[in-house]
Coordinates of C-alpha atoms in Angstrom, one line a residue:
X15 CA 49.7 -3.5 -16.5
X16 CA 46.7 -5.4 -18.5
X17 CA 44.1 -7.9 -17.6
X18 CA 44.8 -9.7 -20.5
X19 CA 46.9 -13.1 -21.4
X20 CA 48.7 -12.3 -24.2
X21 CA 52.0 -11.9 -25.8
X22 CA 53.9 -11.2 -28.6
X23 CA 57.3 -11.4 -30.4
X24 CA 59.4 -9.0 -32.8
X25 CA 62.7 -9.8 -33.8
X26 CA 63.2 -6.2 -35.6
X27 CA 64.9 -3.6 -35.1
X28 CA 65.6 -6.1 -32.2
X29 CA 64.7 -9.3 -30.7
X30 CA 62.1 -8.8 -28.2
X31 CA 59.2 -10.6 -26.1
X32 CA 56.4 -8.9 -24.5
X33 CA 54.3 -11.0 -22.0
X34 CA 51.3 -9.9 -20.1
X35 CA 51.6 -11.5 -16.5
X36 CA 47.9 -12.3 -16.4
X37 CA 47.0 -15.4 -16.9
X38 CA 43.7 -16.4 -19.4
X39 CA 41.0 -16.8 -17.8
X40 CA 38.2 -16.5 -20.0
X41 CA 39.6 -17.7 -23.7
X42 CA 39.0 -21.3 -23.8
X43 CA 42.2 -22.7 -26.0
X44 CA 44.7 -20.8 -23.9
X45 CA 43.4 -22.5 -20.5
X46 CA 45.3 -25.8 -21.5
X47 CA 48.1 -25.2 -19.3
X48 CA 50.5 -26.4 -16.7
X49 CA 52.1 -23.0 -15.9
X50 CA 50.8 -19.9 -18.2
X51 CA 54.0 -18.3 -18.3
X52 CA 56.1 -21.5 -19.5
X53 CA 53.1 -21.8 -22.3
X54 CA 53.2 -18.5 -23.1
X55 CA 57.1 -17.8 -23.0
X56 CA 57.7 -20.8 -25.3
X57 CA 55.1 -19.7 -27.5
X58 CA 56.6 -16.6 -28.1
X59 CA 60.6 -17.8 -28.1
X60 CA 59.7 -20.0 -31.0
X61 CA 58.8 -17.0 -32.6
X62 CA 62.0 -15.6 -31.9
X63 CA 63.8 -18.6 -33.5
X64 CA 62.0 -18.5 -36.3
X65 CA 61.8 -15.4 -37.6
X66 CA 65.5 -14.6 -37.0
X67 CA 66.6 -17.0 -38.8
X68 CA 68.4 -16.4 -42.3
X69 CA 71.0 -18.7 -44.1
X70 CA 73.1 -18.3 -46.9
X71 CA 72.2 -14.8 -48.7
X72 CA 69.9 -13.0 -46.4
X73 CA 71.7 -13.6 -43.5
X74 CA 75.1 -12.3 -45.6
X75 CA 73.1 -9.0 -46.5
X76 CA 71.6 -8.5 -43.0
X77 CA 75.7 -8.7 -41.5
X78 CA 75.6 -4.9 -44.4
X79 CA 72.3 -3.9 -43.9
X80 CA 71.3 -4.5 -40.7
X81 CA 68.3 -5.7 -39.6
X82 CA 66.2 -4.8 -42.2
X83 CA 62.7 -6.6 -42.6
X84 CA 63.0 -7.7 -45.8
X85 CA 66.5 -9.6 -44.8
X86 CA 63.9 -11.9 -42.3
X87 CA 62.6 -14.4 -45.0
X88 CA 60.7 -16.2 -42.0
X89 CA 58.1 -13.2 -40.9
X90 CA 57.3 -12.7 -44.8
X91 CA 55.4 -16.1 -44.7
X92 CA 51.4 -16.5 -44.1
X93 CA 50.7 -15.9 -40.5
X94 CA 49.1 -19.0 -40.0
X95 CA 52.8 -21.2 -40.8
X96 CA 54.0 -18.6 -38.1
X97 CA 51.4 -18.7 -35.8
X98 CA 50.9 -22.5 -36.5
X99 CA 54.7 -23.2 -35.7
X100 CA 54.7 -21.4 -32.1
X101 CA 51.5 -23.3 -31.2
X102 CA 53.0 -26.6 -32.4
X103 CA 56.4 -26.2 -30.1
X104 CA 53.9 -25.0 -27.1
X105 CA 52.0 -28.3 -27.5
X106 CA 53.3 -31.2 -24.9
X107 CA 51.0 -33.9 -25.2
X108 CA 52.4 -35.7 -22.5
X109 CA 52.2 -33.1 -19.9
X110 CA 48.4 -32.1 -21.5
X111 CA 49.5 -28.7 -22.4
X112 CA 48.9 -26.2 -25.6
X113 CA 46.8 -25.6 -28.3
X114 CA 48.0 -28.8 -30.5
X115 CA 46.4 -31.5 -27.9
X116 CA 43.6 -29.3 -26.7
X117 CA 40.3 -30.5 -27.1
X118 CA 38.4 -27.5 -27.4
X119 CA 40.6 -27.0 -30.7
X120 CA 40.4 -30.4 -32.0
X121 CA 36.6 -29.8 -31.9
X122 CA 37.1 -27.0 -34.1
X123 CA 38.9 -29.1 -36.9
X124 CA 36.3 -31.7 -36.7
X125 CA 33.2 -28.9 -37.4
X126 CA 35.8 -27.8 -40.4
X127 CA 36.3 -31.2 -41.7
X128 CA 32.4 -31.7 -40.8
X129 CA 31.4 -28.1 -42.4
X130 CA 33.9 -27.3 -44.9
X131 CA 37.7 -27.3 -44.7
X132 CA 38.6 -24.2 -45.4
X133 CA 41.4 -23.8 -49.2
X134 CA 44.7 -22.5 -48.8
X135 CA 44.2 -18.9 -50.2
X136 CA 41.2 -18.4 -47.7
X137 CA 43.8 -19.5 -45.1
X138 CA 46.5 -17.5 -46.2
X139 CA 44.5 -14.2 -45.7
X140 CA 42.9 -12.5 -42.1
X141 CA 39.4 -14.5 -41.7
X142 CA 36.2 -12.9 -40.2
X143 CA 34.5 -16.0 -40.7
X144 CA 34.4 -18.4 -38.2
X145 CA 36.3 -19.4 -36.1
X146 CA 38.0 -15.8 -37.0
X147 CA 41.2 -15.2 -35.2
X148 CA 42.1 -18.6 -34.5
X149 CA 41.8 -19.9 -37.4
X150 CA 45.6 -19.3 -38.5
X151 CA 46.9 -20.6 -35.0
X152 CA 44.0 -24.0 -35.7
X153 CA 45.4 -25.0 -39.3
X154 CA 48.5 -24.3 -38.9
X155 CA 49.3 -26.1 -35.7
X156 CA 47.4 -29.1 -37.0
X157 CA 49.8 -28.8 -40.6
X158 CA 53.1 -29.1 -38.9
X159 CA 51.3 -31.8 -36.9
X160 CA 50.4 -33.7 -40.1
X161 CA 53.7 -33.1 -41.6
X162 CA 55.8 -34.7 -38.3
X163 CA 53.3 -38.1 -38.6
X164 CA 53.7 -37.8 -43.0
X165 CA 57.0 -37.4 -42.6
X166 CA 59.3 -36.5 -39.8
X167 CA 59.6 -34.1 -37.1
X168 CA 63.2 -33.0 -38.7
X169 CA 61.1 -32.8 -42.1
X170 CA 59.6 -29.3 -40.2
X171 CA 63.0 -28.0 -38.9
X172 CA 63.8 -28.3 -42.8
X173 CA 61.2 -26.9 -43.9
X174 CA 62.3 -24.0 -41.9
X175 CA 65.6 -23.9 -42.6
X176 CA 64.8 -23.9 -46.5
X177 CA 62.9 -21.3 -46.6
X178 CA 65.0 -19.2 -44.2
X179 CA 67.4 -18.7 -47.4
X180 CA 64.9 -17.3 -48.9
X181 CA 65.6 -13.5 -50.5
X182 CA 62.7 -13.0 -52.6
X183 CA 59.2 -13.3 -50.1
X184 CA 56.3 -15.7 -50.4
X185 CA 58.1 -18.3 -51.7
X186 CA 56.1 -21.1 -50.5
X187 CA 55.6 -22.9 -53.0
X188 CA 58.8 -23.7 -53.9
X189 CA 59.6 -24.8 -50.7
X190 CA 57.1 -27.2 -50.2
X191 CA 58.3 -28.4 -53.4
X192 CA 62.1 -28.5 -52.6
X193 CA 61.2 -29.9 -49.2
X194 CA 58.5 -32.7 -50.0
X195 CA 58.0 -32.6 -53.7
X196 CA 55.0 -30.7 -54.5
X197 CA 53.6 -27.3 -54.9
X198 CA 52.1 -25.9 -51.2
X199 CA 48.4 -26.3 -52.7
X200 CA 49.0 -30.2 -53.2
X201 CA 50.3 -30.5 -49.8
X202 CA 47.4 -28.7 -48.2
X203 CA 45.4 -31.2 -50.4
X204 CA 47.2 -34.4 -49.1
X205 CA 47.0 -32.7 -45.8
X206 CA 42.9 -32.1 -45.9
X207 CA 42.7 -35.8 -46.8
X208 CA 44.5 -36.5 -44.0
X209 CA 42.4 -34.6 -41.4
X210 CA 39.2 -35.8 -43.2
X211 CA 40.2 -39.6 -42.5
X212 CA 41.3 -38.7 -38.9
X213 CA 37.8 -36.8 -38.2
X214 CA 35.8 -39.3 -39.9
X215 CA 34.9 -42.2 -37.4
X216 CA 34.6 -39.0 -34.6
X217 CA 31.7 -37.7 -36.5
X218 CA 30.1 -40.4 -37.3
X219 CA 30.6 -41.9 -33.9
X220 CA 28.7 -38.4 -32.7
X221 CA 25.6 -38.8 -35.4
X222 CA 25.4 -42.6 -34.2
X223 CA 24.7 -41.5 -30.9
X224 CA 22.1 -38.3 -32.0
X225 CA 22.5 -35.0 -32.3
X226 CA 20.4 -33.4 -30.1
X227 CA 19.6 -29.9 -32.1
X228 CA 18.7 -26.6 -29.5
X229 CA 15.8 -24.1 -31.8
X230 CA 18.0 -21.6 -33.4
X231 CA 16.9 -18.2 -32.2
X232 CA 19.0 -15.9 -34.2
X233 CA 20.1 -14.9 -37.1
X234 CA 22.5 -12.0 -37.1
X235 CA 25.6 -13.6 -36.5
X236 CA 26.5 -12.7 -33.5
X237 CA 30.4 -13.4 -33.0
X238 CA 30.3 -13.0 -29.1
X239 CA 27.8 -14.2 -26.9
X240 CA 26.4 -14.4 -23.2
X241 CA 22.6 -15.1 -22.4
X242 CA 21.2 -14.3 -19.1
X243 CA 18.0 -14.3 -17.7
X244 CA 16.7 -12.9 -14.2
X245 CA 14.0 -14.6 -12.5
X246 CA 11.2 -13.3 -13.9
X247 CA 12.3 -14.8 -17.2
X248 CA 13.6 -11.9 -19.2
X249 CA 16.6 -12.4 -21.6
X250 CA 19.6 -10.2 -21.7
X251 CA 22.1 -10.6 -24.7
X252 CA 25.4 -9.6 -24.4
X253 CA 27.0 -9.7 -28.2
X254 CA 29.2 -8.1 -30.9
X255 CA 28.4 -9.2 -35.0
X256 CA 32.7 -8.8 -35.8
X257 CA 31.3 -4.8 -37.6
X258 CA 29.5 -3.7 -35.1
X259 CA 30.6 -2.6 -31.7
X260 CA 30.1 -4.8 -28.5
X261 CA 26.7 -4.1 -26.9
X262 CA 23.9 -5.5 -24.2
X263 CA 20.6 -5.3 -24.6
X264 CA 16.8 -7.5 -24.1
X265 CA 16.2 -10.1 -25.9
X266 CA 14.6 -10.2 -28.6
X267 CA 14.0 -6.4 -28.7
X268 CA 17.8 -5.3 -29.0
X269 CA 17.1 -2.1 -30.7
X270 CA 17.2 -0.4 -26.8
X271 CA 21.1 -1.3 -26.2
X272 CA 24.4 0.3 -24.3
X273 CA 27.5 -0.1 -26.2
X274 CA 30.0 -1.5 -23.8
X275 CA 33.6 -2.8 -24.3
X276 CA 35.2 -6.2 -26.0
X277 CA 35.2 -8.8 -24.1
X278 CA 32.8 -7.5 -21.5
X279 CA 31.1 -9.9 -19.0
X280 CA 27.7 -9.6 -16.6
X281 CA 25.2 -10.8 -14.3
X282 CA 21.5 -9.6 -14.1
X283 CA 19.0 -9.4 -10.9
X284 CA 15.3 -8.7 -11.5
X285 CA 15.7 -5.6 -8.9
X286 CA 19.2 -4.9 -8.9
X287 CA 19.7 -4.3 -12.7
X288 CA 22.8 -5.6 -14.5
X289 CA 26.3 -5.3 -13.6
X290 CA 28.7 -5.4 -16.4
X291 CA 32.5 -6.2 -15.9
X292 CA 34.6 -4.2 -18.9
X293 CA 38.6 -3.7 -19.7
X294 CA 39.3 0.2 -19.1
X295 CA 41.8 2.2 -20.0
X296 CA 43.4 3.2 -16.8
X297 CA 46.2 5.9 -16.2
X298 CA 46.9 6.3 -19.4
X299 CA 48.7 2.8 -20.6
X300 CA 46.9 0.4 -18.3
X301 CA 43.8 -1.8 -18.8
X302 CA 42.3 -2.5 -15.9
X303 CA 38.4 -4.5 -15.9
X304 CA 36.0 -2.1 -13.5
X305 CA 32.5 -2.8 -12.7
X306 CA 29.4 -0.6 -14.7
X307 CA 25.7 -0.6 -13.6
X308 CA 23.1 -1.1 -15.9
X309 CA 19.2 -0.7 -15.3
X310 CA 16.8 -3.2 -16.1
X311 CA 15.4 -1.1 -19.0
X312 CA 19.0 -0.9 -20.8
X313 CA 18.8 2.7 -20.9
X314 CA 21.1 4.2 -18.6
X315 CA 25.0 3.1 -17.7
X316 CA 26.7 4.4 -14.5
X317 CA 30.4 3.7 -13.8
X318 CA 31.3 2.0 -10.3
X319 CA 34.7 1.0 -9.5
X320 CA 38.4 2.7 -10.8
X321 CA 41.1 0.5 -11.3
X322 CA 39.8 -2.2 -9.0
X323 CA 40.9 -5.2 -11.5
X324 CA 37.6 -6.8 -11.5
X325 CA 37.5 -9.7 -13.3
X326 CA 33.9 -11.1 -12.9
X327 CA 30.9 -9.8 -10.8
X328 CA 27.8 -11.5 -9.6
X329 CA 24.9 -10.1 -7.6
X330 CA 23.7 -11.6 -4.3
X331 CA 20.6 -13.1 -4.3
X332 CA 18.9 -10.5 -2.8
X333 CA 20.4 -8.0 -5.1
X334 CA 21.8 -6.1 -1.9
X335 CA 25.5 -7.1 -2.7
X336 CA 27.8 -8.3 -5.6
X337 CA 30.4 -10.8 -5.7
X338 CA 33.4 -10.2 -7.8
X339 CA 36.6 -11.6 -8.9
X340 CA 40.1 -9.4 -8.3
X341 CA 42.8 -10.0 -10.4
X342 CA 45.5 -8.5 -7.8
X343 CA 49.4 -8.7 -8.4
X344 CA 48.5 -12.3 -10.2
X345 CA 46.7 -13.6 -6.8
X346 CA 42.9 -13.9 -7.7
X347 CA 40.8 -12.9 -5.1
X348 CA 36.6 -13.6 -3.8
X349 CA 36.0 -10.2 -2.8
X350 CA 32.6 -8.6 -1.6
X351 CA 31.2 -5.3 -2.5
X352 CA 28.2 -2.8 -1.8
X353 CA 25.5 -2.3 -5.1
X354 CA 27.3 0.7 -5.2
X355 CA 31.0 -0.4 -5.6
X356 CA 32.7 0.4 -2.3
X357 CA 34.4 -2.5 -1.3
X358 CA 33.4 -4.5 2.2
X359 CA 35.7 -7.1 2.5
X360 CA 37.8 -10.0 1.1
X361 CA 36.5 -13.3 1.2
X362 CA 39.3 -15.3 0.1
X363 CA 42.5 -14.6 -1.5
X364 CA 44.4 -17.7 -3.5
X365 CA 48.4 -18.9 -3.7
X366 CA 50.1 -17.0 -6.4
X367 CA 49.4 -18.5 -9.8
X368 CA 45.7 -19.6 -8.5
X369 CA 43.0 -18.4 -10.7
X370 CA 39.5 -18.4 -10.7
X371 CA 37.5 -17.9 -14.1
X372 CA 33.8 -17.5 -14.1
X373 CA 31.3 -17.0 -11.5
X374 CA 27.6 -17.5 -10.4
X375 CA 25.6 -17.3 -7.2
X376 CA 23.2 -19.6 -5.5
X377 CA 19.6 -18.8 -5.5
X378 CA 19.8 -18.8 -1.7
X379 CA 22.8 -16.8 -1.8
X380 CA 25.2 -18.8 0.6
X381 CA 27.1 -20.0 -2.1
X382 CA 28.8 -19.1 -5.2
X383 CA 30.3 -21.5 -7.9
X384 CA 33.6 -21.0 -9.9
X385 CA 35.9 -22.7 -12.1
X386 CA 39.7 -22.4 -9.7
X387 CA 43.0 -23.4 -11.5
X388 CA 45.5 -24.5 -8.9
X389 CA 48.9 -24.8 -10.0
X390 CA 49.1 -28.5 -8.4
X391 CA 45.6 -29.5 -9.2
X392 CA 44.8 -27.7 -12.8
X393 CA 40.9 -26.7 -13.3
X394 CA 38.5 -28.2 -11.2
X395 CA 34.3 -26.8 -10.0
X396 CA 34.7 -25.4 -6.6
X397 CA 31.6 -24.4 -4.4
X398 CA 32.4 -21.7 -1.8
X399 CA 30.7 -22.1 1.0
X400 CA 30.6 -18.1 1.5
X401 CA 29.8 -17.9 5.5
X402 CA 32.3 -20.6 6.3
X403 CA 35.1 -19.0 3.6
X404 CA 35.8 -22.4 2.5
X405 CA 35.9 -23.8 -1.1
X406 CA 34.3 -27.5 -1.9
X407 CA 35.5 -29.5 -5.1
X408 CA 33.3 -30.6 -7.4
X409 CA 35.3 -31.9 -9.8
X410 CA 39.0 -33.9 -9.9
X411 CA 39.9 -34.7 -13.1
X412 CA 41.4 -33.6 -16.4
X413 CA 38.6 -31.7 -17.8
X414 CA 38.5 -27.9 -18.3
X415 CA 35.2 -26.7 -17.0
X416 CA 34.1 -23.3 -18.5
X417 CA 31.4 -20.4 -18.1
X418 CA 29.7 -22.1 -14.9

């Protein structure tokens, strides 16, 4: 029903997961997977274990009351212990799976050790300040981390237990006290020493070898970002400032823009214009990505596809066709369409759990280039070779390549 990965969990008035079948394909931290369905069940199962759980007086008022929220000590706690739980059980560093061995996540603790580790009341609010959203899910999978090499793994399942007796909310505090001996904001201390001394030698084993620094062309904070440029050398920004509404527009002139859609995507031909890939609503409680075109000028927007589930779109080289991604039934698909939208034909279609994320065309237009998860392979470069219909790896190894 959504082109989405996501899910979630509520365990009132019932227990209950919702899980969007769709597999991630563009959010870099949620690509670290063996199955996405195993990651993202066991993601939100945890959640269910958690937040059910209430001992001693709680769990003796819910058996009157019924499930009221206030009887579920565990889901009146920060969101980041919540979200940072769920993302610690998802981790399986063996296997290479989930958000607590990922390395595009343990980048983003280095640049906070690096930056400015961020205190515990900042962390215990919503943040709009980078890295936003995931900044709950970031600390607080690398907390329970830190407390299972401090102390124990059971030490967390304590922790946990403890709190879930709990009748008066917040209490955290006291239960890092009853559970390790000191107030929450002494912990969080002991635990920012701990992530400063493991980020250390990586940083200064990165400023050893020289930090190459781009020249900064902006400053308006731009929260979401894609860059493209036709051939004639003009810029197109595709962005959204975390106030403002997502829009596309020349660069550096982006007074001339077209609102679009979060978490839009496009591609830009000097002749063809741009065409834009954008979540819809469809039939009422669907959200389906269709394909827009955009003219070179940014001025005017037409609408070409209906509930075509098109992922990612690319022009041809001569600007005469466009090359798109189809996110059908959970089988991505190559397929090829007319400048107009009608669709010509279907170059390939993968195995079920196959996905392809990102997309670009050769100059020459034979080829295209993609990032392809295979459930027996993971994420590898492919080349497809698109006369011959036949894919050519690039890559074999544990990498996750992104945005090609």
């Amino acid at each position: 029903e959504t082109d989405f990965a996501n899910g979630s969990a509520n365990v009132t008035p019932y227990k209950l997961i919702n899980i969007n079948i769709s597999p991630p394909v563009f959010i870099p931290e949620l690509l670290d997977y063996a199955w996405w369905l195993e990651t993202v069940f066991t993601h939100e199962y945890t959640h269910i274990l958690h937040l059910d759980q209430a001992e001693d007086l709680p769990r003796h008022l819910r058996s009157i009351f019924g499930r009221m929220e206030w009887l579920f000590p565990n889901s009146l706690q920060p969101l980041w212990l919540i979200e940072g739980l769920a993302s610690y059980y998802e981790t399986d560093s063996a296997r290479g799976i989930g958000r607590g061995q990922d390395s595009y996540f343990d980048m983003l603790m280095r640049m906070e050790v690096e930056l400015g580790f961020k205190p515990l009341r900042q962390i215990n609010q919503d943040i709009n300040t980078w890295p936003g959203g995931r900044s709950a899910y970031l600390y607080g999978v690398h907390f329970y981390q830190y407390l299972r090499e401090k102390y124990t793994a059971q030490s967390i399942k304590n922790f946990i237990r403890t709190y879930s007796s709990n009748i008066l909310p917040f209490q955290i505090n006291r239960n890092a006290r009853d559970n390790f001996g000191m107030n929450m904001p002494e912990l969080w201390k002991n635990f920012q020493d701990y992530e400063s001394k493991k980020y250390s030698a990586q940083i200064q084993n990165i400023s050893a070898h020289g930090v190459k620094q781009g020249e900064r062309l902006s400053r308006n904070n731009f929260y979401e970002l894609q860059l493209k440029t036709d051939s004639l050398g003009q810029l197109y920004l595709l962005a959204q400032d975390g106030k403002q509404q997502t829009f596309i527009s020349k660069w550096p002139n982006v007074k001339n823009k077209i609102t679009l859609n979060p978490n839009a995507r496009f591609d830009v031909h000097k002749d063809a214009g741009i065409i834009i890939a954008q979540p819809e609503l469809y039939q009422n409680n669907q959200i389906f990505y269709d394909l827009y075109h955009i003219d070179r000028d940014v001025k005017k927007i037409r609408r070409l596809t209906i509930g075509q589930r098109l992922l990612y779109a690319a022009w041809g080289s001569q600007g005469k066709t466009i090359y798109a991604v189809q996110n059908k039934l959970n089988t991505a698909r190559l397929v090829q369409l007319s400048p107009q939208g009608e669709m010509l034909s279907v170059l390939w279609q993968g195995e079920p759990e196959e996905v392809i994320s990102g997309m670009d065309v050769s100059p020459q237009g034979d080829r295209l280039v993609a990032v392809v998860f295979h459930p027996k392979e993971g994420w590898n470069l492919k080349l497809f070779h698109i006369a011959e219909k036949r894919w050519v790896k690039l890559t074999q190894d544990s990498a996750i390549p992104h945005n090609p």
